[in-house]
Amino acid sequence: MEVRVDRDTCLGTGQCMMAVPEVFDQSEDDGKVLLHTASPGPGQVTAVRMAAARCPAGAITLRHDDERTKQPSASEAS
């Protein structure tokens, strides 16, 4: 899995950072997402998927097996 973030789309709610602080952080300057690692470990994959699904701006994109897929909204992930 490869994680990508779109800082221009990010609303700075911090939900991703709270869900997986080892992967996501927030900028002190503008509150927008910062990515610690684009390749989370196997133990973080489920949490990263949930964080992407819950992102209100859809600013987190995950790539699997050379296919770029946008994660479903939180209501679709439930």
mmCIF file of N, CA and C in Angstrom:
data_model
loop_
_atom_site.group_PDB
_atom_site.id
_atom_site.type_symbol
_atom_site.label_atom_id
_atom_site.label_comp_id
_atom_site.label_asym_id
_atom_site.label_seq_id
_atom_site.Cartn_x
_atom_site.Cartn_y
_atom_site.Cartn_z
ATOM 1 N N MET A 1 0.845 -1.186 0.000
ATOM 2 C CA MET A 1 0.000 0.000 0.000
ATOM 3 C C MET A 1 0.883 1.239 0.000
ATOM 4 N N GLU A 2 0.502 2.183 -0.831
ATOM 5 C CA GLU A 2 1.166 3.488 -0.839
ATOM 6 C C GLU A 2 0.134 4.554 -0.481
ATOM 7 N N VAL A 3 0.494 5.429 0.441
ATOM 8 C CA VAL A 3 -0.395 6.497 0.896
ATOM 9 C C VAL A 3 0.043 7.802 0.257
ATOM 10 N N ARG A 4 -0.941 8.545 -0.233
ATOM 11 C CA ARG A 4 -0.691 9.888 -0.754
ATOM 12 C C ARG A 4 -1.697 10.839 -0.114
ATOM 13 N N VAL A 5 -1.273 12.064 0.095
ATOM 14 C CA VAL A 5 -2.169 13.070 0.657
ATOM 15 C C VAL A 5 -2.174 14.306 -0.236
ATOM 16 N N ASP A 6 -3.308 14.966 -0.263
ATOM 17 C CA ASP A 6 -3.459 16.197 -1.033
ATOM 18 C C ASP A 6 -3.648 17.340 -0.045
ATOM 19 N N ARG A 7 -2.582 18.052 0.235
ATOM 20 C CA ARG A 7 -2.628 19.140 1.220
ATOM 21 C C ARG A 7 -3.535 20.278 0.765
ATOM 22 N N ASP A 8 -3.703 20.444 -0.536
ATOM 23 C CA ASP A 8 -4.587 21.498 -1.034
ATOM 24 C C ASP A 8 -6.053 21.184 -0.725
ATOM 25 N N THR A 9 -6.394 19.904 -0.689
ATOM 26 C CA THR A 9 -7.765 19.469 -0.406
ATOM 27 C C THR A 9 -8.028 19.353 1.089
ATOM 28 N N CYS A 10 -7.008 19.081 1.868
ATOM 29 C CA CYS A 10 -7.126 18.838 3.309
ATOM 30 C C CYS A 10 -7.820 20.006 4.021
ATOM 31 N N LEU A 11 -8.729 19.653 4.923
ATOM 32 C CA LEU A 11 -9.441 20.654 5.728
ATOM 33 C C LEU A 11 -8.800 20.864 7.099
ATOM 34 N N GLY A 12 -7.847 20.008 7.463
ATOM 35 C CA GLY A 12 -7.156 20.156 8.733
ATOM 36 C C GLY A 12 -7.949 19.704 9.946
ATOM 37 N N THR A 13 -8.862 18.744 9.774
ATOM 38 C CA THR A 13 -9.657 18.277 10.914
ATOM 39 C C THR A 13 -8.856 17.395 11.859
ATOM 40 N N GLY A 14 -7.778 16.783 11.385
ATOM 41 C CA GLY A 14 -6.912 15.980 12.235
ATOM 42 C C GLY A 14 -7.388 14.569 12.509
ATOM 43 N N GLN A 15 -8.452 14.143 11.856
ATOM 44 C CA GLN A 15 -8.968 12.796 12.097
ATOM 45 C C GLN A 15 -7.951 11.721 11.721
ATOM 46 N N CYS A 16 -7.231 11.917 10.645
ATOM 47 C CA CYS A 16 -6.233 10.937 10.227
ATOM 48 C C CYS A 16 -5.099 10.847 11.242
ATOM 49 N N MET A 17 -4.647 11.988 11.719
ATOM 50 C CA MET A 17 -3.563 12.022 12.686
ATOM 51 C C MET A 17 -3.965 11.337 13.984
ATOM 52 N N MET A 18 -5.199 11.557 14.414
ATOM 53 C CA MET A 18 -5.665 10.918 15.643
ATOM 54 C C MET A 18 -5.810 9.408 15.464
ATOM 55 N N ALA A 19 -6.154 8.973 14.254
ATOM 56 C CA ALA A 19 -6.345 7.555 13.992
ATOM 57 C C ALA A 19 -5.026 6.792 13.867
ATOM 58 N N VAL A 20 -4.055 7.390 13.187
ATOM 59 C CA VAL A 20 -2.775 6.708 12.938
ATOM 60 C C VAL A 20 -1.628 7.721 13.031
ATOM 61 N N PRO A 21 -1.266 8.122 14.248
ATOM 62 C CA PRO A 21 -0.227 9.150 14.395
ATOM 63 C C PRO A 21 1.156 8.718 13.907
ATOM 64 N N GLU A 22 1.359 7.423 13.719
ATOM 65 C CA GLU A 22 2.632 6.952 13.181
ATOM 66 C C GLU A 22 2.743 7.228 11.682
ATOM 67 N N VAL A 23 1.608 7.437 11.029
ATOM 68 C CA VAL A 23 1.589 7.660 9.584
ATOM 69 C C VAL A 23 1.283 9.116 9.238
ATOM 70 N N PHE A 24 0.337 9.716 9.965
ATOM 71 C CA PHE A 24 -0.115 11.078 9.661
ATOM 72 C C PHE A 24 0.213 12.042 10.795
ATOM 73 N N ASP A 25 0.420 13.293 10.433
ATOM 74 C CA ASP A 25 0.619 14.365 11.404
ATOM 75 C C ASP A 25 -0.073 15.608 10.849
ATOM 76 N N GLN A 26 -0.050 16.678 11.633
ATOM 77 C CA GLN A 26 -0.611 17.960 11.194
ATOM 78 C C GLN A 26 0.457 19.029 11.282
ATOM 79 N N SER A 27 0.478 19.890 10.289
ATOM 80 C CA SER A 27 1.409 21.007 10.267
ATOM 81 C C SER A 27 1.030 22.010 11.358
ATOM 82 N N GLU A 28 2.018 22.469 12.079
ATOM 83 C CA GLU A 28 1.762 23.508 13.075
ATOM 84 C C GLU A 28 1.451 24.846 12.408
ATOM 85 N N ASP A 29 1.904 25.019 11.175
ATOM 86 C CA ASP A 29 1.681 26.277 10.465
ATOM 87 C C ASP A 29 0.247 26.453 9.983
ATOM 88 N N ASP A 30 -0.284 25.413 9.319
ATOM 89 C CA ASP A 30 -1.619 25.561 8.733
ATOM 90 C C ASP A 30 -2.613 24.475 9.148
ATOM 91 N N GLY A 31 -2.180 23.504 9.964
ATOM 92 C CA GLY A 31 -3.075 22.460 10.449
ATOM 93 C C GLY A 31 -3.374 21.366 9.444
ATOM 94 N N LYS A 32 -2.761 21.442 8.278
ATOM 95 C CA LYS A 32 -3.034 20.451 7.241
ATOM 96 C C LYS A 32 -2.163 19.208 7.415
ATOM 97 N N VAL A 33 -2.610 18.143 6.781
ATOM 98 C CA VAL A 33 -1.979 16.838 6.921
ATOM 99 C C VAL A 33 -0.513 16.844 6.482
ATOM 100 N N LEU A 34 0.284 16.107 7.233
ATOM 101 C CA LEU A 34 1.663 15.800 6.884
ATOM 102 C C LEU A 34 1.779 14.282 6.898
ATOM 103 N N LEU A 35 2.545 13.726 6.006
ATOM 104 C CA LEU A 35 2.688 12.289 5.896
ATOM 105 C C LEU A 35 4.042 11.868 6.451
ATOM 106 N N HIS A 36 4.018 11.036 7.508
ATOM 107 C CA HIS A 36 5.271 10.513 8.070
ATOM 108 C C HIS A 36 5.857 9.424 7.181
ATOM 109 N N THR A 37 4.999 8.560 6.680
ATOM 110 C CA THR A 37 5.453 7.466 5.828
ATOM 111 C C THR A 37 4.417 7.162 4.754
ATOM 112 N N ALA A 38 4.883 6.982 3.538
ATOM 113 C CA ALA A 38 3.988 6.648 2.428
ATOM 114 C C ALA A 38 3.758 5.145 2.337
ATOM 115 N N SER A 39 4.526 4.369 3.105
ATOM 116 C CA SER A 39 4.415 2.908 3.080
ATOM 117 C C SER A 39 4.194 2.375 4.489
ATOM 118 N N PRO A 40 2.951 2.392 4.976
ATOM 119 C CA PRO A 40 2.693 1.910 6.329
ATOM 120 C C PRO A 40 2.953 0.417 6.446
ATOM 121 N N GLY A 41 3.300 -0.001 7.650
ATOM 122 C CA GLY A 41 3.544 -1.415 7.906
ATOM 123 C C GLY A 41 2.259 -2.223 7.883
ATOM 124 N N PRO A 42 2.388 -3.537 7.792
ATOM 125 C CA PRO A 42 1.215 -4.414 7.732
ATOM 126 C C PRO A 42 0.245 -4.215 8.901
ATOM 127 N N GLY A 43 0.758 -3.913 10.056
ATOM 128 C CA GLY A 43 -0.086 -3.704 11.226
ATOM 129 C C GLY A 43 -0.852 -2.383 11.199
ATOM 130 N N GLN A 44 -0.532 -1.508 10.265
ATOM 131 C CA GLN A 44 -1.176 -0.201 10.175
ATOM 132 C C GLN A 44 -2.165 -0.095 9.018
ATOM 133 N N VAL A 45 -2.209 -1.083 8.155
ATOM 134 C CA VAL A 45 -3.013 -1.011 6.931
ATOM 135 C C VAL A 45 -4.490 -0.779 7.223
ATOM 136 N N THR A 46 -5.062 -1.524 8.133
ATOM 137 C CA THR A 46 -6.490 -1.368 8.443
ATOM 138 C C THR A 46 -6.780 0.018 8.989
ATOM 139 N N ALA A 47 -5.946 0.508 9.897
ATOM 140 C CA ALA A 47 -6.156 1.836 10.479
ATOM 141 C C ALA A 47 -6.005 2.925 9.422
ATOM 142 N N VAL A 48 -5.055 2.769 8.505
ATOM 143 C CA VAL A 48 -4.865 3.754 7.438
ATOM 144 C C VAL A 48 -6.075 3.757 6.504
ATOM 145 N N ARG A 49 -6.599 2.581 6.185
ATOM 146 C CA ARG A 49 -7.804 2.513 5.348
ATOM 147 C C ARG A 49 -8.975 3.233 6.015
ATOM 148 N N MET A 50 -9.139 3.021 7.309
ATOM 149 C CA MET A 50 -10.224 3.687 8.037
ATOM 150 C C MET A 50 -10.011 5.196 8.065
ATOM 151 N N ALA A 51 -8.780 5.630 8.278
ATOM 152 C CA ALA A 51 -8.487 7.064 8.288
ATOM 153 C C ALA A 51 -8.816 7.683 6.928
ATOM 154 N N ALA A 52 -8.457 6.996 5.851
ATOM 155 C CA ALA A 52 -8.755 7.502 4.511
ATOM 156 C C ALA A 52 -10.259 7.565 4.280
ATOM 157 N N ALA A 53 -10.969 6.550 4.740
ATOM 158 C CA ALA A 53 -12.421 6.513 4.554
ATOM 159 C C ALA A 53 -13.123 7.605 5.342
ATOM 160 N N ARG A 54 -12.565 7.991 6.465
ATOM 161 C CA ARG A 54 -13.191 8.997 7.328
ATOM 162 C C ARG A 54 -12.757 10.422 7.026
ATOM 163 N N CYS A 55 -11.824 10.596 6.121
ATOM 164 C CA CYS A 55 -11.354 11.942 5.785
ATOM 165 C C CYS A 55 -12.500 12.721 5.145
ATOM 166 N N PRO A 56 -12.968 13.805 5.788
ATOM 167 C CA PRO A 56 -14.112 14.534 5.250
ATOM 168 C C PRO A 56 -13.832 15.219 3.912
ATOM 169 N N ALA A 57 -12.567 15.466 3.608
ATOM 170 C CA ALA A 57 -12.219 16.140 2.355
ATOM 171 C C ALA A 57 -11.805 15.159 1.257
ATOM 172 N N GLY A 58 -11.623 13.900 1.615
ATOM 173 C CA GLY A 58 -11.142 12.935 0.635
ATOM 174 C C GLY A 58 -9.715 13.211 0.219
ATOM 175 N N ALA A 59 -8.924 13.735 1.140
ATOM 176 C CA ALA A 59 -7.557 14.157 0.827
ATOM 177 C C ALA A 59 -6.536 13.028 0.884
ATOM 178 N N ILE A 60 -6.968 11.830 1.283
ATOM 179 C CA ILE A 60 -6.054 10.696 1.397
ATOM 180 C C ILE A 60 -6.375 9.700 0.287
ATOM 181 N N THR A 61 -5.368 9.360 -0.476
ATOM 182 C CA THR A 61 -5.510 8.392 -1.560
ATOM 183 C C THR A 61 -4.588 7.216 -1.269
ATOM 184 N N LEU A 62 -5.096 6.020 -1.493
ATOM 185 C CA LEU A 62 -4.315 4.806 -1.293
ATOM 186 C C LEU A 62 -4.104 4.120 -2.633
ATOM 187 N N ARG A 63 -2.923 3.585 -2.829
ATOM 188 C CA ARG A 63 -2.618 2.868 -4.062
ATOM 189 C C ARG A 63 -2.330 1.410 -3.695
ATOM 190 N N HIS A 64 -3.032 0.519 -4.389
ATOM 191 C CA HIS A 64 -2.864 -0.914 -4.195
ATOM 192 C C HIS A 64 -2.535 -1.552 -5.534
ATOM 193 N N ASP A 65 -1.524 -2.393 -5.576
ATOM 194 C CA ASP A 65 -1.215 -3.160 -6.782
ATOM 195 C C ASP A 65 -1.247 -2.317 -8.054
ATOM 196 N N ASP A 66 -0.570 -1.202 -8.023
ATOM 197 C CA ASP A 66 -0.481 -0.316 -9.182
ATOM 198 C C ASP A 66 -1.807 0.281 -9.624
ATOM 199 N N GLU A 67 -2.826 0.201 -8.782
ATOM 200 C CA GLU A 67 -4.097 0.853 -9.091
ATOM 201 C C GLU A 67 -4.352 1.912 -8.038
ATOM 202 N N ARG A 68 -4.600 3.101 -8.463
ATOM 203 C CA ARG A 68 -4.892 4.193 -7.541
ATOM 204 C C ARG A 68 -6.391 4.177 -7.283
ATOM 205 N N THR A 69 -6.758 4.037 -6.012
ATOM 206 C CA THR A 69 -8.180 3.994 -5.673
ATOM 207 C C THR A 69 -8.484 5.021 -4.607
ATOM 208 N N LYS A 70 -9.495 5.764 -4.816
ATOM 209 C CA LYS A 70 -9.973 6.729 -3.831
ATOM 210 C C LYS A 70 -10.813 5.952 -2.836
ATOM 211 N N GLN A 71 -10.625 6.177 -1.568
ATOM 212 C CA GLN A 71 -11.349 5.443 -0.544
ATOM 213 C C GLN A 71 -12.774 5.934 -0.429
ATOM 214 N N PRO A 72 -13.699 5.033 -0.022
ATOM 215 C CA PRO A 72 -15.099 5.438 0.128
ATOM 216 C C PRO A 72 -15.271 6.403 1.271
ATOM 217 N N SER A 73 -16.383 7.115 1.239
ATOM 218 C CA SER A 73 -16.686 8.034 2.334
ATOM 219 C C SER A 73 -16.968 7.225 3.591
ATOM 220 N N ALA A 74 -16.994 7.877 4.744
ATOM 221 C CA ALA A 74 -17.220 7.197 6.023
ATOM 222 C C ALA A 74 -18.546 6.454 6.024
ATOM 223 N N SER A 75 -19.581 7.004 5.400
ATOM 224 C CA SER A 75 -20.881 6.338 5.377
ATOM 225 C C SER A 75 -20.844 5.080 4.520
ATOM 226 N N GLU A 76 -20.011 5.066 3.475
ATOM 227 C CA GLU A 76 -19.875 3.893 2.632
ATOM 228 C C GLU A 76 -19.030 2.822 3.282
ATOM 229 N N ALA A 77 -18.102 3.232 4.162
ATOM 230 C CA ALA A 77 -17.190 2.294 4.803
ATOM 231 C C ALA A 77 -17.849 1.558 5.957
ATOM 232 N N SER A 78 -18.939 2.058 6.457
ATOM 233 C CA SER A 78 -19.602 1.439 7.616
ATOM 234 C C SER A 78 -20.336 0.185 7.248
#
